[in-house]
mmCIF file with all atom_site columns, C-alpha atoms in Angstrom:
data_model
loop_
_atom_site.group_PDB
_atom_site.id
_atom_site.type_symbol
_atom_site.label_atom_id
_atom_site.label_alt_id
_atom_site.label_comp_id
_atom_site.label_asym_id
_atom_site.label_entity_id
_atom_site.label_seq_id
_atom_site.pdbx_PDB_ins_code
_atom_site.Cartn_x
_atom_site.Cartn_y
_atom_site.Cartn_z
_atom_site.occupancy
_atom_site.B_iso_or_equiv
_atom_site.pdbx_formal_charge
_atom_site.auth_seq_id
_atom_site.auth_comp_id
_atom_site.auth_asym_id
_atom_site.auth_atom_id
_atom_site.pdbx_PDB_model_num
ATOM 1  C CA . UNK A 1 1  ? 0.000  0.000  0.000   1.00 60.00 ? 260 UNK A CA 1
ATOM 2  C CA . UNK A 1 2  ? 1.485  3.409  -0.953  1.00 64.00 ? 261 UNK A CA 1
ATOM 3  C CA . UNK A 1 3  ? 1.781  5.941  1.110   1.00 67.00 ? 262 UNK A CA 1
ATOM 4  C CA . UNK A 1 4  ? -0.325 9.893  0.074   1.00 66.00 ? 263 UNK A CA 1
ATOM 5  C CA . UNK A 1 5  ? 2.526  11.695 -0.127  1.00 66.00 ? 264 UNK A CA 1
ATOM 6  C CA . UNK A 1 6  ? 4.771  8.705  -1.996  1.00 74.00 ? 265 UNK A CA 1
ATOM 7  C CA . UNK A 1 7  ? 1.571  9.008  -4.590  1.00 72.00 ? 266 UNK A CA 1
ATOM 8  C CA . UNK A 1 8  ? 1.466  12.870 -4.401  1.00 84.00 ? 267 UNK A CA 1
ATOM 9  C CA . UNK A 1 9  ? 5.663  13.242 -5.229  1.00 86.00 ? 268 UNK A CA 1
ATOM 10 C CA . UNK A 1 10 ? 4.808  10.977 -8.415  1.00 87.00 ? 269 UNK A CA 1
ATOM 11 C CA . UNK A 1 11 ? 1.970  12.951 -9.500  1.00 89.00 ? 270 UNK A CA 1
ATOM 12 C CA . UNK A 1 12 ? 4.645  16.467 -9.512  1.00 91.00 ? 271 UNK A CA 1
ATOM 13 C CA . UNK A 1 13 ? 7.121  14.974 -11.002 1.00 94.00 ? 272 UNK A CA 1
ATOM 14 C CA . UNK A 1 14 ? 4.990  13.511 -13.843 1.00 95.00 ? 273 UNK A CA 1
ATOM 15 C CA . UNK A 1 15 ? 3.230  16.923 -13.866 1.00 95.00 ? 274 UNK A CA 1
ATOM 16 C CA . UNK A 1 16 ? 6.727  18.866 -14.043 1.00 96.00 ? 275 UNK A CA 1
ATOM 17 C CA . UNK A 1 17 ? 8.236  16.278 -16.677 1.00 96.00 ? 276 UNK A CA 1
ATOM 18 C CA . UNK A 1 18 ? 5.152  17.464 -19.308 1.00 96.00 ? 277 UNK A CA 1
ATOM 19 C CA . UNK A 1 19 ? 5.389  21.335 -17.961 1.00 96.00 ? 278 UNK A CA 1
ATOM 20 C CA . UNK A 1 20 ? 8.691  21.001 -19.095 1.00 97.00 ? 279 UNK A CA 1
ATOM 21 C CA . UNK A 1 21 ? 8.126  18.734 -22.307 1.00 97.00 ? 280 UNK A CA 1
ATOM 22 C CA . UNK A 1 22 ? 5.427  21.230 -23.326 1.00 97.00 ? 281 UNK A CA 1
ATOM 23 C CA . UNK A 1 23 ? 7.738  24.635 -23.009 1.00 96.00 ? 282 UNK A CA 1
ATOM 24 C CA . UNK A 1 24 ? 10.305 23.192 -24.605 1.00 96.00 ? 283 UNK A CA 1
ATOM 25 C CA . UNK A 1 25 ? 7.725  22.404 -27.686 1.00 97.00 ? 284 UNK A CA 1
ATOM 26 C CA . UNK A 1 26 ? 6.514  26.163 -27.661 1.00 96.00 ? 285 UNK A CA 1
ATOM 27 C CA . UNK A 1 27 ? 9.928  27.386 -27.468 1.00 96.00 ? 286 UNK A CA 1
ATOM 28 C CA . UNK A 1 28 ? 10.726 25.710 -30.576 1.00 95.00 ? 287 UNK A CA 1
ATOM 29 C CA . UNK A 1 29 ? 7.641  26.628 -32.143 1.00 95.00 ? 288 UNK A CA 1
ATOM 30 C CA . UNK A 1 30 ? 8.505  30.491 -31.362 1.00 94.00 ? 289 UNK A CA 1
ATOM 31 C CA . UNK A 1 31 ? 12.119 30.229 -32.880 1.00 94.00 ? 290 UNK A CA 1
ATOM 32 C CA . UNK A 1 32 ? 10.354 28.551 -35.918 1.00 92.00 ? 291 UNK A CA 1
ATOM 33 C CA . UNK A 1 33 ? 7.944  31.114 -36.014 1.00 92.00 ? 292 UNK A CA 1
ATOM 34 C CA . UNK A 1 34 ? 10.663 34.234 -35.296 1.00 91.00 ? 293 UNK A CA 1
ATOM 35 C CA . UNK A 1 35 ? 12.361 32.646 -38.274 1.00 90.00 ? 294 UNK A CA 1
ATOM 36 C CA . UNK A 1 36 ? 9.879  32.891 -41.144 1.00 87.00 ? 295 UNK A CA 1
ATOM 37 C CA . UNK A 1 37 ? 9.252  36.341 -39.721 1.00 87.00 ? 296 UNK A CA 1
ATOM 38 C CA . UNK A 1 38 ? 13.045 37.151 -40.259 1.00 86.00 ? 297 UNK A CA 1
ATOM 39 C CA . UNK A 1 39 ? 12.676 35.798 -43.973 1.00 82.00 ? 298 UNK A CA 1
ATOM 40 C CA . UNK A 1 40 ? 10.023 37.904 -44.703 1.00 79.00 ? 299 UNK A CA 1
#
């Protein structure tokens, strides 16, 4: 049987891993963006 907090620790990091998975996709989607912008 897990313990809450054991459960809740999980649940953050799995959270954070996707925060960060998702910025990093945006980023890149910016700089993609900012460089058609330059070409035009």
């Amino acid at each position: 049987k897990k313990i809450l907090g054991e459960i809740d620790i999980q649940q953050l990091i799995s959270t954070r891993d996707f925060l960060h998975e998702a910025l990093h996709e945006a980023e890149s989607k910016l700089e993609i963006a900012g460089t058609i912008q330059a070409f035009e």
